[in-house]
Short mmCIF file of C-alpha atoms and ligand atoms in Angstrom, two decimals:
data_model
loop_
_atom_site.label_atom_id
_atom_site.label_comp_id
_atom_site.label_asym_id
_atom_site.label_seq_id
_atom_site.Cartn_x
_atom_site.Cartn_y
_atom_site.Cartn_z
CA MET M 6 -11.72 6.65 24.00
CA GLN M 7 -8.20 8.58 23.51
CA ILE M 8 -5.44 7.05 22.04
CA PRO M 9 -2.21 8.46 23.07
CA GLY M 10 -0.96 10.12 20.61
CA HIS M 11 -4.38 10.46 18.15
CA ILE M 12 -4.52 13.25 16.15
CA ASP M 13 -7.34 13.32 13.17
CA PRO M 14 -5.74 13.57 9.62
CA VAL M 15 -6.67 16.27 7.40
CA THR M 16 -8.88 15.60 4.79
CA THR M 17 -7.56 15.76 1.42
CA GLY M 18 -10.38 18.42 -0.09
CA THR M 19 -7.10 21.28 0.74
CA VAL M 20 -4.63 19.56 -2.37
CA PRO M 21 -4.11 22.11 -5.29
CA LEU M 22 -4.43 20.75 -8.05
CA ARG M 23 -1.38 20.04 -10.26
CA GLY M 24 -1.57 21.44 -13.04
CA GLY M 25 -3.57 25.22 -12.33
CA ASN M 26 -6.21 24.90 -13.02
CA ARG M 27 -6.80 22.05 -14.41
CA VAL M 28 -8.86 19.05 -13.46
CA ASP M 29 -6.23 15.35 -12.89
CA LEU M 30 -7.85 12.75 -14.69
CA VAL M 31 -6.07 10.25 -12.44
CA GLY M 32 -8.46 9.13 -9.20
CA LEU M 33 -11.79 9.58 -10.79
CA THR M 34 -14.46 6.95 -11.22
CA ARG M 35 -15.13 6.11 -14.87
CA GLU M 36 -18.07 7.96 -13.76
CA GLY M 37 -16.27 10.90 -13.06
CA VAL M 38 -13.53 11.48 -16.31
CA ARG M 39 -17.63 11.38 -17.41
CA ALA M 40 -18.73 13.88 -15.66
CA ALA M 41 -16.21 15.70 -15.59
CA LEU M 42 -16.04 15.74 -19.27
CA GLU M 43 -19.28 17.19 -20.01
CA GLU M 44 -19.72 19.49 -17.93
CA ALA M 45 -16.67 21.23 -19.89
CA GLY M 46 -18.50 21.68 -22.63
CA LEU M 47 -18.96 18.08 -23.85
CA ASP M 48 -22.44 16.90 -25.15
CA ALA M 49 -23.83 13.32 -22.68
CA LYS M 50 -22.86 10.97 -25.71
CA ALA M 51 -19.67 12.41 -25.89
CA ALA M 52 -18.82 12.53 -22.98
CA LYS M 53 -19.17 8.58 -22.21
CA LEU M 54 -17.40 8.54 -25.24
CA ARG M 55 -14.17 10.09 -24.46
CA ALA M 56 -14.55 8.60 -20.77
CA LYS M 57 -14.11 5.23 -22.26
CA GLN M 58 -11.05 6.27 -24.70
CA ILE M 59 -9.51 8.43 -22.30
CA TRP M 60 -9.92 5.68 -19.30
CA HIS M 61 -8.36 3.03 -21.69
CA TRP M 62 -5.59 5.35 -22.61
CA ILE M 63 -4.60 6.68 -19.15
CA TYR M 64 -4.89 2.79 -17.14
CA HIS M 65 -4.47 0.29 -20.29
CA ARG M 66 -1.36 2.01 -22.07
CA GLY M 67 0.05 4.71 -19.65
CA VAL M 68 -0.17 7.61 -21.50
CA THR M 69 -0.28 11.05 -19.77
CA ASP M 70 -0.40 13.44 -22.85
CA PHE M 71 -3.14 13.98 -25.13
CA ASP M 72 -1.98 13.95 -27.69
CA ALA M 73 -0.80 9.90 -28.35
CA MET M 74 -4.58 9.40 -27.66
CA THR M 75 -4.81 8.65 -31.38
CA ASP M 76 -8.18 7.54 -31.74
CA ILE M 77 -9.62 10.51 -30.16
CA ALA M 78 -9.94 13.26 -32.66
CA LYS M 79 -6.70 15.19 -33.24
CA ALA M 80 -9.01 18.78 -32.88
CA MET M 81 -9.67 17.59 -29.80
CA ARG M 82 -6.92 16.38 -28.49
CA PRO M 83 -5.56 20.43 -27.34
CA TRP M 84 -8.89 20.80 -26.18
CA LEU M 85 -8.78 18.52 -23.30
CA THR M 86 -4.77 19.54 -22.32
CA GLU M 87 -6.18 23.09 -21.92
CA ARG M 88 -8.04 21.23 -19.52
CA PHE M 89 -7.66 18.43 -17.70
CA ILE M 90 -3.53 16.84 -17.35
CA VAL M 91 -3.46 13.02 -16.65
CA GLY M 92 -1.20 13.55 -13.15
CA ARG M 93 1.98 11.94 -11.38
CA PRO M 94 3.59 12.17 -7.95
CA THR M 95 6.41 14.12 -8.78
CA VAL M 96 9.06 11.23 -7.90
CA ARG M 97 11.98 13.12 -5.36
CA GLU M 98 14.17 10.47 -5.56
CA ALA M 99 14.13 6.87 -6.13
CA GLN M 100 16.94 4.06 -4.71
CA LEU M 101 18.04 1.21 -5.53
CA SER M 102 18.99 -1.68 -2.88
CA ASN M 103 21.59 -3.74 -2.97
CA ASP M 104 18.71 -6.89 -3.23
CA GLY M 105 17.00 -5.77 -5.67
CA THR M 106 14.25 -3.71 -3.91
CA ARG M 107 13.24 -0.25 -5.37
CA LYS M 108 11.93 3.34 -2.80
CA TRP M 109 10.45 5.68 -4.53
CA LEU M 110 10.08 9.26 -2.40
CA LEU M 111 6.94 11.18 -3.86
CA ALA M 112 6.11 14.54 -3.19
CA ALA M 113 1.92 15.64 -3.91
CA ALA M 114 1.41 18.55 -5.89
CA ASP M 115 1.07 20.34 -1.68
CA GLY M 116 4.31 19.49 -1.36
CA GLN M 117 3.38 16.21 0.95
CA GLU M 118 6.54 14.02 1.20
CA TYR M 119 5.16 9.73 0.76
CA GLU M 120 7.41 6.69 -0.43
CA MET M 121 6.99 3.28 -1.73
CA VAL M 122 8.66 0.47 -2.66
CA PHE M 123 8.23 -2.34 -5.30
CA ILE M 124 10.31 -5.70 -3.88
CA PRO M 125 10.90 -7.98 -6.61
CA ASP M 126 11.04 -12.10 -6.33
CA ALA M 127 11.67 -14.71 -8.74
CA ASP M 128 7.77 -14.85 -9.09
CA ARG M 129 6.56 -12.08 -8.10
CA GLY M 130 6.72 -8.11 -7.97
CA THR M 131 5.22 -7.15 -5.26
CA LEU M 132 4.63 -2.46 -4.82
CA CYS M 133 3.94 -1.59 -1.64
CA VAL M 134 1.44 0.93 -1.75
CA SER M 135 1.02 3.93 0.40
CA SER M 136 -2.75 5.60 1.54
CA GLN M 137 -1.27 8.53 4.43
CA VAL M 138 1.30 10.48 4.57
CA GLY M 139 2.54 9.44 8.38
CA CYS M 140 0.49 8.11 10.27
CA THR M 141 -1.92 8.91 13.58
CA LEU M 142 -1.32 5.49 15.30
CA ASN M 143 2.18 5.28 16.88
CA CYS M 144 2.76 1.59 16.91
CA ARG M 145 6.08 2.37 18.66
CA PHE M 146 7.92 -0.47 16.72
CA CYS M 147 7.18 1.27 14.04
CA HIS M 148 9.54 4.63 11.79
CA THR M 149 6.27 6.08 10.14
CA GLY M 150 4.14 5.90 13.36
CA THR M 151 6.87 8.72 14.69
CA MET M 152 6.08 11.31 11.64
CA ARG M 153 4.15 14.16 12.66
CA LEU M 154 3.02 14.76 9.26
CA VAL M 155 -0.58 13.77 8.38
CA ARG M 156 -2.99 13.63 5.66
CA ASN M 157 -4.49 11.52 4.09
CA LEU M 158 -3.40 10.49 0.14
CA THR M 159 -6.41 11.08 -1.79
CA ALA M 160 -7.47 8.40 -4.45
CA GLY M 161 -5.75 9.79 -7.53
CA GLU M 162 -2.36 10.11 -5.45
CA ILE M 163 -2.90 6.37 -4.69
CA VAL M 164 -3.41 5.25 -7.86
CA GLY M 165 -1.08 7.82 -8.89
CA GLN M 166 2.31 5.21 -7.53
CA VAL M 167 0.56 2.35 -9.12
CA LEU M 168 0.77 3.99 -12.14
CA LEU M 169 3.79 5.63 -11.81
CA ALA M 170 5.43 2.02 -10.54
CA ARG M 171 4.48 1.29 -14.54
CA ASP M 172 6.83 3.97 -16.16
CA ALA M 173 9.77 3.11 -13.89
CA LEU M 174 9.34 -0.71 -14.23
CA GLY M 175 8.83 0.03 -18.18
CA GLU M 176 5.86 -2.43 -18.20
CA TRP M 177 2.81 -0.82 -19.66
CA PRO M 178 2.22 -2.86 -23.17
CA LYS M 179 4.17 -1.06 -25.32
CA GLY M 180 3.50 -0.50 -29.08
CA ASN M 181 2.76 2.24 -32.15
CA MET M 182 2.21 5.10 -29.91
CA ALA M 183 3.39 7.90 -32.54
CA GLY M 184 1.69 6.41 -35.55
CA GLY M 185 -0.81 7.02 -36.62
CA ASP M 186 -3.92 9.98 -36.83
CA GLN M 187 -7.79 8.05 -35.63
CA ASP M 188 -8.98 5.01 -35.01
CA ASP M 189 -5.75 3.60 -34.33
CA ASP M 190 -6.49 0.24 -33.19
CA GLU M 191 -3.92 -1.97 -30.57
CA ALA M 192 -4.53 -4.79 -31.72
CA GLY M 193 -1.71 -5.88 -33.16
CA HIS M 194 0.63 -3.14 -32.00
CA TYR M 195 1.97 -3.75 -28.36
CA THR M 196 1.94 -6.70 -26.67
CA ALA M 197 0.78 -6.39 -22.90
CA ASP M 198 4.55 -8.64 -21.99
CA GLY M 199 6.42 -8.46 -18.88
CA ARG M 200 3.94 -8.41 -16.09
CA MET M 201 7.30 -7.45 -13.33
CA LEU M 202 4.40 -6.26 -11.28
CA THR M 203 1.63 -8.85 -10.67
CA ASN M 204 1.08 -7.59 -6.96
CA ILE M 205 -0.43 -5.21 -4.09
CA VAL M 206 0.09 -4.83 -1.01
CA MET M 207 -1.37 -1.78 0.86
CA MET M 208 1.29 -1.25 3.37
CA GLY M 209 3.47 1.70 3.05
CA MET M 210 2.98 4.60 5.33
CA GLY M 211 -0.04 4.63 7.00
CA GLU M 212 -3.21 2.96 7.74
CA PRO M 213 -5.84 2.42 4.33
CA LEU M 214 -8.79 2.51 7.16
CA TYR M 215 -9.01 5.71 8.62
CA ASN M 216 -8.47 6.47 4.55
CA PHE M 217 -11.10 4.17 3.85
CA ASP M 218 -13.83 5.99 0.96
CA GLU M 219 -10.22 6.88 -0.64
CA VAL M 220 -7.90 3.50 -1.14
CA LYS M 221 -11.99 1.63 -1.94
CA GLY M 222 -11.80 4.07 -4.33
CA ALA M 223 -8.37 3.90 -5.81
CA LEU M 224 -8.17 0.14 -5.56
CA LYS M 225 -11.48 -0.40 -7.56
CA ILE M 226 -9.90 1.61 -10.25
CA VAL M 227 -6.66 -0.66 -9.43
CA MET M 228 -9.01 -3.28 -10.63
CA ASP M 229 -10.90 -2.13 -12.83
CA GLY M 230 -11.04 -4.89 -16.49
CA ASP M 231 -10.77 -2.14 -18.59
CA GLY M 232 -7.32 -0.54 -17.12
CA LEU M 233 -4.58 -2.46 -15.07
CA ALA M 234 -6.91 -4.81 -13.94
CA LEU M 235 -5.43 -6.89 -11.32
CA SER M 236 -7.42 -9.52 -9.27
CA LYS M 237 -8.26 -8.87 -6.28
CA ARG M 238 -6.10 -11.65 -4.61
CA ARG M 239 -3.25 -11.15 -5.72
CA ILE M 240 -4.17 -8.05 -3.72
CA THR M 241 -3.39 -7.00 0.09
CA LEU M 242 -5.42 -5.07 2.98
CA SER M 243 -2.30 -4.48 5.89
CA THR M 244 -4.69 -2.38 9.41
CA SER M 245 -3.75 -2.22 12.85
CA GLY M 246 -7.03 -3.37 13.72
CA VAL M 247 -9.60 -0.99 12.13
CA VAL M 248 -12.48 -2.87 13.55
CA PRO M 249 -15.26 -0.84 12.21
CA MET M 250 -14.10 -0.77 8.99
CA MET M 251 -12.98 -4.59 8.40
CA ALA M 252 -16.53 -5.46 8.03
CA ARG M 253 -16.75 -3.44 5.22
CA ALA M 254 -13.52 -3.58 3.68
CA GLY M 255 -14.27 -6.87 3.28
CA GLU M 256 -17.52 -6.71 1.17
CA GLU M 257 -16.73 -3.46 -0.09
CA ILE M 258 -13.67 -3.67 -1.06
CA GLY M 259 -12.37 -7.67 -0.85
CA VAL M 260 -9.41 -8.19 -1.00
CA ASN M 261 -6.86 -9.62 1.20
CA LEU M 262 -6.87 -8.97 4.62
CA ALA M 263 -3.33 -8.81 6.68
CA VAL M 264 -3.81 -7.61 10.55
CA SER M 265 -1.36 -6.39 12.14
CA LEU M 266 -1.75 -8.74 15.57
CA HIS M 267 2.15 -9.24 16.84
CA ALA M 268 1.25 -9.90 20.99
CA VAL M 269 -1.18 -12.30 22.18
CA SER M 270 -1.86 -10.06 25.27
CA LYS M 271 -3.56 -6.68 25.82
CA GLU M 272 -1.15 -6.06 27.72
CA ILE M 273 2.02 -5.89 24.87
CA ARG M 274 -0.50 -5.39 22.24
CA ASP M 275 -1.28 -1.81 24.58
CA GLU M 276 1.28 -1.18 24.49
CA ILE M 277 2.90 -1.27 20.90
CA VAL M 278 -0.07 -1.22 19.08
CA PRO M 279 -1.52 1.40 20.68
CA LEU M 280 -5.19 0.92 18.97
CA ASN M 281 -5.31 -1.87 21.10
CA ARG M 282 -6.67 0.27 23.36
CA LYS M 283 -9.74 0.82 21.62
CA TYR M 284 -9.98 -2.08 19.90
CA GLY M 285 -9.07 -5.16 22.38
CA ILE M 286 -7.86 -8.86 21.08
CA GLU M 287 -10.96 -10.74 20.63
CA GLU M 288 -13.00 -7.94 19.08
CA LEU M 289 -10.57 -8.59 16.29
CA LEU M 290 -10.06 -11.85 16.52
CA GLU M 291 -14.39 -11.81 15.95
CA ALA M 292 -13.98 -9.51 13.14
CA CYS M 293 -11.41 -11.51 11.60
CA ALA M 294 -13.47 -14.01 12.11
CA ALA M 295 -16.61 -12.28 10.24
CA TYR M 296 -14.11 -10.92 7.56
CA PRO M 297 -16.61 -11.44 4.45
CA GLY M 298 -14.70 -13.57 1.45
CA ALA M 299 -12.11 -15.61 4.51
CA ASN M 300 -11.53 -18.87 4.48
CA ASN M 301 -9.17 -21.90 3.61
CA ALA M 302 -8.35 -21.31 0.29
CA ARG M 303 -8.03 -17.45 1.25
CA ARG M 304 -6.37 -17.03 4.91
CA ILE M 305 -6.26 -14.35 6.59
CA THR M 306 -2.41 -13.40 7.31
CA PHE M 307 -1.63 -12.22 10.71
CA GLU M 308 1.55 -10.36 10.38
CA TYR M 309 3.22 -10.81 13.85
CA VAL M 310 7.25 -9.12 14.15
CA MET M 311 9.50 -9.68 16.25
CA LEU M 312 10.60 -7.68 19.39
CA LYS M 313 13.17 -9.43 21.54
CA ASP M 314 12.49 -9.87 24.90
CA LYS M 315 8.74 -8.26 24.65
CA ASN M 316 7.62 -11.06 22.56
CA ASP M 317 8.66 -13.40 21.46
CA SER M 318 8.49 -16.57 24.10
CA ASP M 319 7.35 -20.04 23.34
CA ALA M 320 4.63 -18.71 25.82
CA ASP M 321 3.60 -16.50 22.97
CA ALA M 322 3.53 -18.87 20.62
CA ARG M 323 1.42 -21.04 21.89
CA GLU M 324 -1.47 -18.27 22.46
CA LEU M 325 -1.73 -17.33 19.49
CA VAL M 326 -2.19 -21.00 18.32
CA ARG M 327 -4.89 -20.94 20.93
CA LEU M 328 -6.20 -17.83 19.14
CA ILE M 329 -5.87 -18.83 15.90
CA LYS M 330 -7.65 -22.22 17.16
CA GLN M 331 -10.13 -20.97 19.23
CA TYR M 332 -11.88 -18.24 16.65
CA ARG M 333 -11.27 -20.09 14.34
CA LEU M 334 -9.95 -18.02 11.72
CA PRO M 335 -8.88 -19.39 8.87
CA ALA M 336 -5.14 -17.50 9.14
CA LYS M 337 -1.80 -18.46 8.01
CA VAL M 338 0.80 -16.30 10.62
CA ASN M 339 2.97 -14.35 9.09
CA LEU M 340 6.66 -13.51 11.08
CA ILE M 341 8.27 -10.53 10.44
CA PRO M 342 12.00 -9.52 12.17
CA PHE M 343 11.92 -6.17 13.94
CA ASN M 344 13.67 -3.72 11.12
CA PRO M 345 15.54 -0.76 12.80
CA TRP M 346 15.44 2.62 12.14
CA PRO M 347 17.22 5.39 14.39
CA GLY M 348 16.06 5.59 17.83
CA ALA M 349 13.96 2.13 17.80
CA PRO M 350 12.95 1.38 21.08
CA TYR M 351 13.48 -2.17 20.40
CA GLU M 352 15.77 -5.08 18.90
CA CYS M 353 14.96 -7.44 17.10
CA SER M 354 14.82 -11.64 18.10
CA SER M 355 17.79 -13.53 17.79
CA PRO M 356 17.94 -15.53 14.02
CA GLU M 357 17.40 -19.63 16.77
CA ARG M 358 14.34 -17.64 18.55
CA VAL M 359 12.03 -16.51 15.24
CA ARG M 360 13.42 -19.87 14.78
CA ALA M 361 11.70 -22.01 17.39
CA PHE M 362 8.71 -19.52 17.19
CA SER M 363 7.52 -20.17 13.45
CA ASN M 364 8.06 -24.21 14.46
CA LEU M 365 6.08 -24.20 17.19
CA ILE M 366 3.49 -22.90 15.05
CA PHE M 367 4.25 -25.30 12.03
CA GLU M 368 3.97 -27.41 14.42
CA ALA M 369 0.66 -26.84 15.53
CA GLY M 370 -0.73 -27.14 11.02
CA ILE M 371 -0.59 -22.97 11.11
CA SER M 372 1.76 -21.37 8.33
CA ALA M 373 3.73 -19.33 9.65
CA PRO M 374 6.99 -18.18 7.25
CA VAL M 375 9.28 -15.38 8.62
CA ARG M 376 9.34 -12.49 6.40
CA THR M 377 13.07 -12.13 4.61
CA PRO M 378 13.67 -7.78 5.51
CA ARG M 379 14.18 -6.00 2.51
CA GLY M 380 15.86 -2.88 1.17
CA ARG M 381 16.62 -2.66 4.58
CA ASP M 382 19.78 -1.33 2.96
CA ILE M 383 17.95 2.69 2.05
CA MET M 384 14.92 2.28 5.19
CA ALA M 385 12.86 0.61 2.91
CA ALA M 386 11.92 -2.07 4.96
CA CYS M 387 8.74 -2.39 6.87
CA GLY M 388 7.91 0.01 8.86
CA GLN M 389 11.18 2.19 7.71
CA LEU M 390 9.52 4.47 6.34
CA LYS M 391 8.85 8.15 6.29
CA SER M 392 9.77 11.56 4.74
CA ALA M 393 12.52 13.48 3.53
CA ALA M 394 12.30 16.31 6.67
CA THR M 395 13.69 13.74 9.64
CA ARG M 396 15.23 10.92 7.49
CA PRO M 397 17.35 9.26 8.47
CA SER M 398 21.29 10.65 6.64
CA ARG M 399 24.08 8.71 5.64
CA ALA M 400 25.61 8.68 8.22
CA GLU M 401 22.50 7.80 10.25
CA LEU M 402 22.37 5.23 7.55
CA ASP M 403 26.27 3.85 8.67
CA ARG M 404 26.04 3.55 11.94
CA ILE M 405 23.13 1.21 12.24
CA ALA M 406 24.81 -0.74 9.28
CA ALA M 407 27.85 -1.19 11.44
CA GLU M 408 24.90 -1.22 14.68
CA LYS M 409 24.45 -5.52 12.70
CA GLN M 410 27.34 -5.80 11.06
CA ALA M 411 29.20 -6.10 15.26
CA ALA M 412 26.00 -7.88 16.58
CA LEU M 413 26.12 -10.23 13.63
CA GLY M 414 29.97 -10.66 14.75
N1 SAH H 14 -0.60 0.73 8.80
C1 SAH H 14 -0.76 -0.29 7.90
C2 SAH H 14 0.17 -1.26 7.11
C3 SAH H 14 0.98 -0.30 7.06
S1 SAH H 14 2.69 -1.53 8.34
C4 SAH H 14 -0.60 -2.15 9.53
O1 SAH H 14 -0.27 -1.08 10.59
O2 SAH H 14 -0.78 -3.09 9.33
C5 SAH H 14 2.76 -2.55 7.25
C6 SAH H 14 3.70 -3.71 8.50
O3 SAH H 14 4.53 -3.63 8.83
C7 SAH H 14 2.63 -3.98 9.24
O4 SAH H 14 2.30 -5.25 9.89
C8 SAH H 14 3.90 -3.22 10.69
O5 SAH H 14 3.18 -3.56 11.64
C9 SAH H 14 5.00 -3.80 10.13
N2 SAH H 14 6.05 -3.20 10.52
C10 SAH H 14 6.11 -2.08 11.35
N3 SAH H 14 7.04 -1.27 11.71
C11 SAH H 14 7.94 -2.09 11.53
C12 SAH H 14 9.68 -2.68 11.96
N4 SAH H 14 9.77 -1.98 12.49
N5 SAH H 14 10.26 -3.07 11.85
C13 SAH H 14 9.36 -4.55 10.76
N6 SAH H 14 7.42 -4.94 10.99
C14 SAH H 14 7.02 -3.45 10.96
FE1 SF4 H 15 1.02 3.24 11.49
FE2 SF4 H 15 1.08 0.53 10.16
FE3 SF4 H 15 3.26 2.10 11.78
FE4 SF4 H 15 0.85 0.86 13.07
S1 SF4 H 15 2.17 -0.44 11.90
S2 SF4 H 15 1.96 3.27 12.84
S3 SF4 H 15 -0.15 0.99 12.15
S4 SF4 H 15 2.04 2.58 9.55
#
């Protein structure tokens, strides 16, 4: 069935190489790095050894320059530099919110733009990662869904966001990178201090389950014990409800699942999350009940955006509780105050309404915290991401701020 406004994302094969004819090693599997080295002329044994070393430098030390890979023979480093690069997305713009949230507008090698957001908290630092440029699913409350240009990001572009964030936060293990010739034993030379980036959420631009292979490849690299080594328990993938891919996500990636439910009736969910016309609420909740790895210790998060007079009544809250119980879901609910953007057709529910809604769910024994909006002043909050060409001007941002002020006063 055709979903209104739905278009297929362009496949990833068309992205030009950033380093000219050189191969970008970021985003390749370990095996892929080994194969690339072998193809370039190393024998099998050398390729295996060098791949292991390079992997460690790229993902554990954050090194982008082969000359700094001090345990690789000096003579070999220019040979690598001629043939390979360790790429990063280009930073077009970096913004800092008055609440500490940071947003980066990034550009891929082909000029396509996407955003990533870092949200610092007292006990954690969360990186919100994009999976596509734009999104093909036009959820009516989401700014990203209004973008027309869409392509899938490659695994390299997805994992590149994490690498870039660690660059920007200055939290690669520090140490004696310059000194030494070969065999620079890292032990004792650096410490893995200052963990700012502790969690990853696939909640930036795009629908991750419509770009399954690249997202899976990227997250496998992020979880690899010899590199970034982030635990699957610290990674959450959010889907608007691509039912046929949910079981595979659980089995093959194994990260925490968040589901953008947002409504409890067919009528309203069809309107605000058009994908519901293809995969309805019952089907979605059955897939949640079957999600591999979900249990009381690892609950599924249901995201629920609070839209004034649309999905925020007491009856809606009660129905939400009923559904969670009917399907026996190990669930928590995350209530997201609607984040406005220019031209959005909805308003956010009042704080009192949000509180009453949350209380009704809590009283039924289900956790239902309200997500504090972060980075609204730089359009970094949930659903506000959109690439530069159509970003709001400073004047528009001021108008939004003024409206917010008026609503409060
Ligand atoms: N495409 C995926 C993940 C990205 S969106 C998904 O839809 O789940 C991350 C979360 O922000 C989703 O729950 C999404 O529904 C929500 N969101 C989108 N626009 C929003 C807005 N304007 N205000 C608040 N939340 C929004
Ligand atoms: Fe796409 Fe998610 Fe936005 Fe819907 S909410 S348009 S699925 S990014």
